[in-house]
Backbone as XML, in Angstrom:
<?xml version="1.0"?>
<chain id="A" units="angstrom">
  <residue number="1" name="MET">
    <atom name="N" x="107.100" y="79.027" z="103.499"/>
    <atom name="CA" x="106.191" y="79.501" z="102.673"/>
    <atom name="C" x="105.852" y="78.788" z="101.419"/>
  </residue>
  <residue number="2" name="LEU">
    <atom name="N" x="106.880" y="78.269" z="100.946"/>
    <atom name="CA" x="106.733" y="77.471" z="99.638"/>
    <atom name="C" x="105.901" y="76.331" z="100.010"/>
  </residue>
  <residue number="3" name="ALA">
    <atom name="N" x="106.102" y="75.693" z="101.180"/>
    <atom name="CA" x="105.470" y="74.518" z="101.470"/>
    <atom name="C" x="103.812" y="74.759" z="101.562"/>
  </residue>
  <residue number="4" name="VAL">
    <atom name="N" x="103.567" y="75.876" z="102.213"/>
    <atom name="CA" x="102.220" y="76.333" z="102.464"/>
    <atom name="C" x="101.431" y="76.558" z="101.036"/>
  </residue>
  <residue number="5" name="GLU">
    <atom name="N" x="102.440" y="77.310" z="100.238"/>
    <atom name="CA" x="101.758" y="77.580" z="98.686"/>
    <atom name="C" x="101.523" y="76.387" z="98.142"/>
  </residue>
  <residue number="6" name="SER">
    <atom name="N" x="102.438" y="75.413" z="98.134"/>
    <atom name="CA" x="102.252" y="74.005" z="97.294"/>
    <atom name="C" x="101.245" y="73.337" z="97.808"/>
  </residue>
  <residue number="7" name="ILE">
    <atom name="N" x="100.880" y="73.331" z="99.063"/>
    <atom name="CA" x="99.718" y="72.566" z="99.913"/>
    <atom name="C" x="98.206" y="73.193" z="99.277"/>
  </residue>
  <residue number="8" name="PHE">
    <atom name="N" x="98.245" y="74.420" z="99.346"/>
    <atom name="CA" x="96.918" y="75.077" z="98.906"/>
    <atom name="C" x="96.891" y="75.386" z="97.515"/>
  </residue>
  <residue number="9" name="GLU">
    <atom name="N" x="97.879" y="75.171" z="96.776"/>
    <atom name="CA" x="97.982" y="75.559" z="95.315"/>
    <atom name="C" x="97.043" y="76.788" z="94.925"/>
  </residue>
  <residue number="10" name="PHE">
    <atom name="N" x="97.487" y="77.795" z="95.577"/>
    <atom name="CA" x="96.739" y="79.223" z="95.268"/>
    <atom name="C" x="97.185" y="79.532" z="93.785"/>
  </residue>
  <residue number="11" name="SER">
    <atom name="N" x="96.120" y="79.983" z="93.247"/>
    <atom name="CA" x="96.331" y="80.606" z="91.916"/>
    <atom name="C" x="96.864" y="82.057" z="92.004"/>
  </residue>
  <residue number="12" name="PRO">
    <atom name="N" x="97.248" y="82.704" z="91.110"/>
    <atom name="CA" x="97.772" y="84.163" z="91.049"/>
    <atom name="C" x="96.670" y="85.037" z="91.506"/>
  </residue>
  <residue number="13" name="THR">
    <atom name="N" x="95.337" y="84.656" z="91.252"/>
    <atom name="CA" x="94.285" y="85.631" z="91.453"/>
    <atom name="C" x="94.110" y="85.299" z="93.032"/>
  </residue>
  <residue number="14" name="GLN">
    <atom name="N" x="94.132" y="83.934" z="93.510"/>
    <atom name="CA" x="93.844" y="83.797" z="94.917"/>
    <atom name="C" x="94.995" y="84.467" z="95.839"/>
  </residue>
  <residue number="15" name="ARG">
    <atom name="N" x="96.118" y="84.447" z="95.366"/>
    <atom name="CA" x="97.213" y="85.088" z="96.059"/>
    <atom name="C" x="96.872" y="86.534" z="96.559"/>
  </residue>
  <residue number="16" name="ARG">
    <atom name="N" x="96.194" y="87.235" z="95.709"/>
    <atom name="CA" x="96.037" y="88.507" z="95.945"/>
    <atom name="C" x="95.030" y="88.849" z="97.173"/>
  </residue>
  <residue number="17" name="SER">
    <atom name="N" x="94.190" y="87.687" z="97.524"/>
    <atom name="CA" x="93.337" y="87.805" z="98.458"/>
    <atom name="C" x="93.813" y="87.070" z="99.893"/>
  </residue>
  <residue number="18" name="VAL">
    <atom name="N" x="95.125" y="86.375" z="99.718"/>
    <atom name="CA" x="95.515" y="85.720" z="100.911"/>
    <atom name="C" x="96.571" y="86.524" z="101.668"/>
  </residue>
  <residue number="19" name="GLY">
    <atom name="N" x="96.323" y="86.547" z="102.832"/>
    <atom name="CA" x="96.910" y="87.386" z="104.044"/>
    <atom name="C" x="97.998" y="86.595" z="104.634"/>
  </residue>
  <residue number="20" name="TRP">
    <atom name="N" x="99.266" y="87.102" z="104.861"/>
    <atom name="CA" x="100.266" y="86.376" z="105.756"/>
    <atom name="C" x="100.660" y="87.315" z="106.866"/>
  </residue>
  <residue number="21" name="ARG">
    <atom name="N" x="100.505" y="86.970" z="108.088"/>
    <atom name="CA" x="101.049" y="87.690" z="109.317"/>
    <atom name="C" x="102.296" y="87.169" z="109.760"/>
  </residue>
  <residue number="22" name="LEU">
    <atom name="N" x="103.406" y="87.968" z="109.594"/>
    <atom name="CA" x="104.786" y="87.533" z="109.923"/>
    <atom name="C" x="105.239" y="88.176" z="111.200"/>
  </residue>
  <residue number="23" name="ASP">
    <atom name="N" x="106.038" y="87.655" z="111.942"/>
    <atom name="CA" x="106.475" y="88.226" z="113.209"/>
    <atom name="C" x="107.908" y="87.653" z="113.584"/>
  </residue>
  <residue number="24" name="GLY">
    <atom name="N" x="108.761" y="88.285" z="114.158"/>
    <atom name="CA" x="110.143" y="87.807" z="114.476"/>
    <atom name="C" x="110.891" y="87.483" z="113.253"/>
  </residue>
  <residue number="25" name="GLY">
    <atom name="N" x="111.420" y="86.407" z="113.271"/>
    <atom name="CA" x="112.552" y="86.085" z="112.313"/>
    <atom name="C" x="111.934" y="85.937" z="110.753"/>
  </residue>
  <residue number="26" name="PHE">
    <atom name="N" x="110.620" y="85.750" z="110.716"/>
    <atom name="CA" x="110.011" y="85.611" z="109.345"/>
    <atom name="C" x="109.841" y="86.957" z="108.820"/>
  </residue>
  <residue number="27" name="GLY">
    <atom name="N" x="110.031" y="88.008" z="109.397"/>
    <atom name="CA" x="109.853" y="89.305" z="108.834"/>
    <atom name="C" x="111.005" y="89.846" z="108.255"/>
  </residue>
  <residue number="28" name="SER">
    <atom name="N" x="112.013" y="88.857" z="107.661"/>
    <atom name="CA" x="113.105" y="89.272" z="106.954"/>
    <atom name="C" x="112.738" y="90.035" z="105.606"/>
  </residue>
  <residue number="29" name="ASP">
    <atom name="N" x="113.499" y="91.086" z="105.054"/>
    <atom name="CA" x="113.332" y="91.620" z="103.924"/>
    <atom name="C" x="113.145" y="90.593" z="102.719"/>
  </residue>
  <residue number="30" name="ASP">
    <atom name="N" x="113.957" y="89.420" z="102.740"/>
    <atom name="CA" x="113.848" y="88.551" z="101.759"/>
    <atom name="C" x="112.600" y="87.865" z="101.850"/>
  </residue>
  <residue number="31" name="ASN">
    <atom name="N" x="111.996" y="87.572" z="102.938"/>
    <atom name="CA" x="110.726" y="86.723" z="103.117"/>
    <atom name="C" x="109.565" y="87.921" z="102.564"/>
  </residue>
  <residue number="32" name="LEU">
    <atom name="N" x="109.563" y="89.143" z="103.028"/>
    <atom name="CA" x="108.719" y="90.104" z="102.719"/>
    <atom name="C" x="108.658" y="90.124" z="101.144"/>
  </residue>
  <residue number="33" name="ASN">
    <atom name="N" x="109.804" y="90.485" z="100.537"/>
    <atom name="CA" x="110.049" y="90.557" z="99.228"/>
    <atom name="C" x="109.483" y="89.455" z="98.372"/>
  </residue>
  <residue number="34" name="TRP">
    <atom name="N" x="109.861" y="88.320" z="98.856"/>
    <atom name="CA" x="109.330" y="87.150" z="98.117"/>
    <atom name="C" x="107.588" y="87.065" z="98.157"/>
  </residue>
  <residue number="35" name="LEU">
    <atom name="N" x="106.983" y="87.251" z="99.261"/>
    <atom name="CA" x="105.544" y="87.395" z="99.524"/>
    <atom name="C" x="104.995" y="88.427" z="98.549"/>
  </residue>
  <residue number="36" name="LEU">
    <atom name="N" x="105.477" y="89.751" z="98.771"/>
    <atom name="CA" x="105.009" y="90.754" z="97.928"/>
    <atom name="C" x="105.083" y="90.542" z="96.407"/>
  </residue>
  <residue number="37" name="GLY">
    <atom name="N" x="106.306" y="90.094" z="96.153"/>
    <atom name="CA" x="106.651" y="89.673" z="94.661"/>
    <atom name="C" x="105.522" y="88.760" z="94.061"/>
  </residue>
  <residue number="38" name="ARG">
    <atom name="N" x="105.017" y="87.798" z="94.919"/>
    <atom name="CA" x="103.841" y="86.861" z="94.580"/>
    <atom name="C" x="102.488" y="87.376" z="94.673"/>
  </residue>
  <residue number="39" name="ASP">
    <atom name="N" x="102.349" y="88.667" z="94.896"/>
    <atom name="CA" x="101.205" y="89.450" z="95.151"/>
    <atom name="C" x="100.506" y="88.951" z="96.373"/>
  </residue>
  <residue number="40" name="TYR">
    <atom name="N" x="101.014" y="88.480" z="97.300"/>
    <atom name="CA" x="100.300" y="88.227" z="98.671"/>
    <atom name="C" x="100.138" y="89.531" z="99.465"/>
  </residue>
  <residue number="41" name="GLN">
    <atom name="N" x="99.058" y="89.614" z="100.440"/>
    <atom name="CA" x="98.899" y="90.603" z="101.287"/>
    <atom name="C" x="99.837" y="90.177" z="102.460"/>
  </residue>
  <residue number="42" name="VAL">
    <atom name="N" x="100.504" y="91.201" z="103.110"/>
    <atom name="CA" x="101.294" y="90.893" z="104.077"/>
    <atom name="C" x="101.230" y="91.821" z="105.314"/>
  </residue>
  <residue number="43" name="ILE">
    <atom name="N" x="101.122" y="91.341" z="106.538"/>
    <atom name="CA" x="101.236" y="92.309" z="107.765"/>
    <atom name="C" x="102.494" y="91.756" z="108.400"/>
  </residue>
  <residue number="44" name="ALA">
    <atom name="N" x="103.338" y="92.500" z="108.774"/>
    <atom name="CA" x="104.607" y="92.048" z="109.254"/>
    <atom name="C" x="105.462" y="93.024" z="110.227"/>
  </residue>
  <residue number="45" name="LYS">
    <atom name="N" x="106.013" y="92.373" z="111.155"/>
    <atom name="CA" x="106.778" y="93.109" z="112.118"/>
    <atom name="C" x="108.319" y="93.088" z="111.514"/>
  </residue>
  <residue number="46" name="GLY">
    <atom name="N" x="108.920" y="93.787" z="110.886"/>
    <atom name="CA" x="110.356" y="93.713" z="110.376"/>
    <atom name="C" x="111.237" y="93.169" z="111.573"/>
  </residue>
  <residue number="47" name="ALA">
    <atom name="N" x="112.125" y="92.371" z="110.957"/>
    <atom name="CA" x="113.127" y="91.798" z="112.087"/>
    <atom name="C" x="114.522" y="92.475" z="111.555"/>
  </residue>
  <residue number="48" name="SER">
    <atom name="N" x="114.901" y="93.639" z="111.854"/>
    <atom name="CA" x="116.258" y="93.971" z="111.418"/>
    <atom name="C" x="116.768" y="95.048" z="112.513"/>
  </residue>
  <residue number="49" name="HIS">
    <atom name="N" x="117.498" y="94.670" z="113.466"/>
    <atom name="CA" x="117.948" y="95.826" z="114.466"/>
    <atom name="C" x="118.957" y="96.541" z="113.682"/>
  </residue>
  <residue number="50" name="ARG">
    <atom name="N" x="119.751" y="96.047" z="112.433"/>
    <atom name="CA" x="120.702" y="96.850" z="111.837"/>
    <atom name="C" x="119.898" y="97.905" z="111.053"/>
  </residue>
  <residue number="51" name="ARG">
    <atom name="N" x="118.718" y="97.556" z="110.579"/>
    <atom name="CA" x="117.930" y="98.668" z="109.733"/>
    <atom name="C" x="117.544" y="99.751" z="110.566"/>
  </residue>
  <residue number="52" name="ALA">
    <atom name="N" x="117.006" y="99.419" z="111.672"/>
    <atom name="CA" x="116.551" y="100.374" z="112.859"/>
    <atom name="C" x="117.715" y="101.338" z="113.188"/>
  </residue>
  <residue number="53" name="GLU">
    <atom name="N" x="118.947" y="100.685" z="113.407"/>
    <atom name="CA" x="120.048" y="101.449" z="113.728"/>
    <atom name="C" x="120.426" y="102.559" z="112.716"/>
  </residue>
  <residue number="54" name="LYS">
    <atom name="N" x="120.448" y="102.052" z="111.602"/>
    <atom name="CA" x="120.828" y="102.781" z="110.314"/>
    <atom name="C" x="119.838" y="103.963" z="110.099"/>
  </residue>
  <residue number="55" name="LEU">
    <atom name="N" x="118.556" y="103.575" z="110.189"/>
    <atom name="CA" x="117.387" y="104.601" z="110.049"/>
    <atom name="C" x="117.489" y="105.611" z="111.145"/>
  </residue>
  <residue number="56" name="ALA">
    <atom name="N" x="117.670" y="105.341" z="112.297"/>
    <atom name="CA" x="117.911" y="106.180" z="113.482"/>
    <atom name="C" x="119.006" y="107.215" z="113.196"/>
  </residue>
  <residue number="57" name="GLN">
    <atom name="N" x="120.004" y="106.879" z="112.558"/>
    <atom name="CA" x="121.092" y="107.818" z="112.267"/>
    <atom name="C" x="120.623" y="108.811" z="111.223"/>
  </residue>
  <residue number="58" name="GLN">
    <atom name="N" x="119.775" y="108.719" z="110.439"/>
    <atom name="CA" x="119.163" y="109.563" z="109.459"/>
    <atom name="C" x="118.370" y="110.569" z="110.057"/>
  </residue>
  <residue number="59" name="VAL">
    <atom name="N" x="117.831" y="110.375" z="111.101"/>
    <atom name="CA" x="116.663" y="111.079" z="111.730"/>
    <atom name="C" x="117.458" y="112.486" z="112.247"/>
  </residue>
  <residue number="60" name="SER">
    <atom name="N" x="116.869" y="113.704" z="112.134"/>
    <atom name="CA" x="117.249" y="114.910" z="112.603"/>
    <atom name="C" x="116.547" y="115.497" z="113.696"/>
  </residue>
  <residue number="61" name="ARG">
    <atom name="N" x="115.362" y="114.998" z="113.824"/>
    <atom name="CA" x="114.598" y="115.590" z="114.837"/>
    <atom name="C" x="113.644" y="114.501" z="115.540"/>
  </residue>
  <residue number="62" name="TRP">
    <atom name="N" x="113.860" y="114.395" z="116.859"/>
    <atom name="CA" x="113.080" y="113.357" z="117.692"/>
    <atom name="C" x="112.093" y="114.109" z="118.547"/>
  </residue>
  <residue number="63" name="ASP">
    <atom name="N" x="110.889" y="113.478" z="118.710"/>
    <atom name="CA" x="109.756" y="114.097" z="119.656"/>
    <atom name="C" x="109.682" y="113.158" z="120.738"/>
  </residue>
  <residue number="64" name="GLN">
    <atom name="N" x="109.720" y="113.676" z="122.053"/>
    <atom name="CA" x="109.372" y="112.726" z="123.143"/>
    <atom name="C" x="107.963" y="112.405" z="123.339"/>
  </residue>
  <residue number="65" name="PHE">
    <atom name="N" x="107.836" y="111.092" z="123.300"/>
    <atom name="CA" x="106.329" y="110.499" z="123.419"/>
    <atom name="C" x="106.004" y="110.440" z="124.968"/>
  </residue>
  <residue number="66" name="ASN">
    <atom name="N" x="106.853" y="109.942" z="125.693"/>
    <atom name="CA" x="106.507" y="109.900" z="127.146"/>
    <atom name="C" x="108.033" y="109.706" z="127.942"/>
  </residue>
  <residue number="67" name="GLU">
    <atom name="N" x="108.164" y="109.334" z="129.130"/>
    <atom name="CA" x="109.432" y="109.529" z="129.746"/>
    <atom name="C" x="110.591" y="108.459" z="129.109"/>
  </residue>
  <residue number="68" name="THR">
    <atom name="N" x="110.096" y="107.487" z="128.613"/>
    <atom name="CA" x="111.013" y="106.476" z="128.106"/>
    <atom name="C" x="111.050" y="106.375" z="126.614"/>
  </residue>
  <residue number="69" name="ALA">
    <atom name="N" x="110.127" y="107.037" z="125.834"/>
    <atom name="CA" x="109.996" y="106.673" z="124.475"/>
    <atom name="C" x="110.239" y="108.118" z="123.584"/>
  </residue>
  <residue number="70" name="TRP">
    <atom name="N" x="110.887" y="107.963" z="122.483"/>
    <atom name="CA" x="110.976" y="108.965" z="121.553"/>
    <atom name="C" x="110.410" y="108.612" z="120.097"/>
  </residue>
  <residue number="71" name="LEU">
    <atom name="N" x="109.800" y="109.582" z="119.419"/>
    <atom name="CA" x="109.414" y="109.248" z="118.027"/>
    <atom name="C" x="110.116" y="110.136" z="117.135"/>
  </residue>
  <residue number="72" name="ALA">
    <atom name="N" x="110.259" y="109.622" z="115.904"/>
    <atom name="CA" x="110.811" y="110.457" z="114.700"/>
    <atom name="C" x="110.195" y="109.953" z="113.439"/>
  </residue>
  <residue number="73" name="TRP">
    <atom name="N" x="110.224" y="110.909" z="112.240"/>
    <atom name="CA" x="109.782" y="110.478" z="110.943"/>
    <atom name="C" x="111.162" y="109.901" z="110.431"/>
  </residue>
  <residue number="74" name="VAL">
    <atom name="N" x="111.065" y="108.902" z="109.606"/>
    <atom name="CA" x="112.175" y="108.419" z="108.979"/>
    <atom name="C" x="112.209" y="108.985" z="107.587"/>
  </residue>
  <residue number="75" name="PRO">
    <atom name="N" x="113.322" y="109.690" z="107.137"/>
    <atom name="CA" x="113.408" y="110.438" z="105.780"/>
    <atom name="C" x="113.365" y="109.501" z="104.724"/>
  </residue>
  <residue number="76" name="THR">
    <atom name="N" x="114.108" y="108.267" z="104.848"/>
    <atom name="CA" x="114.187" y="107.501" z="103.693"/>
    <atom name="C" x="113.521" y="106.190" z="103.967"/>
  </residue>
  <residue number="77" name="PRO">
    <atom name="N" x="112.348" y="105.981" z="103.599"/>
    <atom name="CA" x="111.362" y="104.607" z="103.806"/>
    <atom name="C" x="112.236" y="103.437" z="103.292"/>
  </residue>
  <residue number="78" name="VAL">
    <atom name="N" x="111.961" y="102.388" z="103.793"/>
    <atom name="CA" x="112.627" y="101.036" z="103.090"/>
    <atom name="C" x="111.644" y="100.779" z="101.834"/>
  </residue>
  <residue number="79" name="GLU">
    <atom name="N" x="112.479" y="100.391" z="100.824"/>
    <atom name="CA" x="111.841" y="100.010" z="99.635"/>
    <atom name="C" x="111.694" y="98.503" z="99.527"/>
  </residue>
  <residue number="80" name="PHE">
    <atom name="N" x="110.528" y="98.045" z="98.972"/>
    <atom name="CA" x="110.216" y="96.649" z="98.687"/>
    <atom name="C" x="110.034" y="96.430" z="97.309"/>
  </residue>
  <residue number="81" name="VAL">
    <atom name="N" x="109.690" y="95.269" z="96.937"/>
    <atom name="CA" x="109.589" y="94.861" z="95.346"/>
    <atom name="C" x="108.252" y="95.482" z="94.661"/>
  </residue>
  <residue number="82" name="ARG">
    <atom name="N" x="107.271" y="95.888" z="95.678"/>
    <atom name="CA" x="106.026" y="96.685" z="95.158"/>
    <atom name="C" x="105.693" y="97.631" z="96.402"/>
  </residue>
  <residue number="83" name="PRO">
    <atom name="N" x="104.911" y="98.682" z="95.891"/>
    <atom name="CA" x="104.723" y="99.556" z="96.985"/>
    <atom name="C" x="103.922" y="99.048" z="98.136"/>
  </residue>
  <residue number="84" name="VAL">
    <atom name="N" x="104.094" y="99.626" z="99.384"/>
    <atom name="CA" x="103.326" y="98.970" z="100.489"/>
    <atom name="C" x="102.704" y="100.321" z="101.313"/>
  </residue>
  <residue number="85" name="ALA">
    <atom name="N" x="101.780" y="100.008" z="102.153"/>
    <atom name="CA" x="101.245" y="101.106" z="102.844"/>
    <atom name="C" x="101.931" y="101.044" z="104.210"/>
  </residue>
  <residue number="86" name="PRO">
    <atom name="N" x="102.315" y="102.337" z="104.726"/>
    <atom name="CA" x="102.887" y="102.442" z="105.987"/>
    <atom name="C" x="102.209" y="102.033" z="107.272"/>
  </residue>
</chain>
C-alpha cells in the first residue's frame, strides 16, 4: 500500500477520493486502520476467523435464513480508527 501511495503521490485531499478494494489477507485490521487513518475510502472483506468466532459467541438470537445458513445481529460492532458504514 505504501508503494502504491508513493508511486501516485496522493495528496491528503486526493486520498479522500481514492478507493481501495481489499479481499483475503489484505483485509486485516492493521491494513484497514492504516488506510482509514489516511482518509482513504475502503471496501473490504475482513480476514479474521477468530473475530467471527468471538462475535458469534456474543449473539443471543439466531434467525434461520435457509436450510444451511443462519443470521444474527452482532451486539458489539468492530471499531476502527474512524467511523465506517456497515
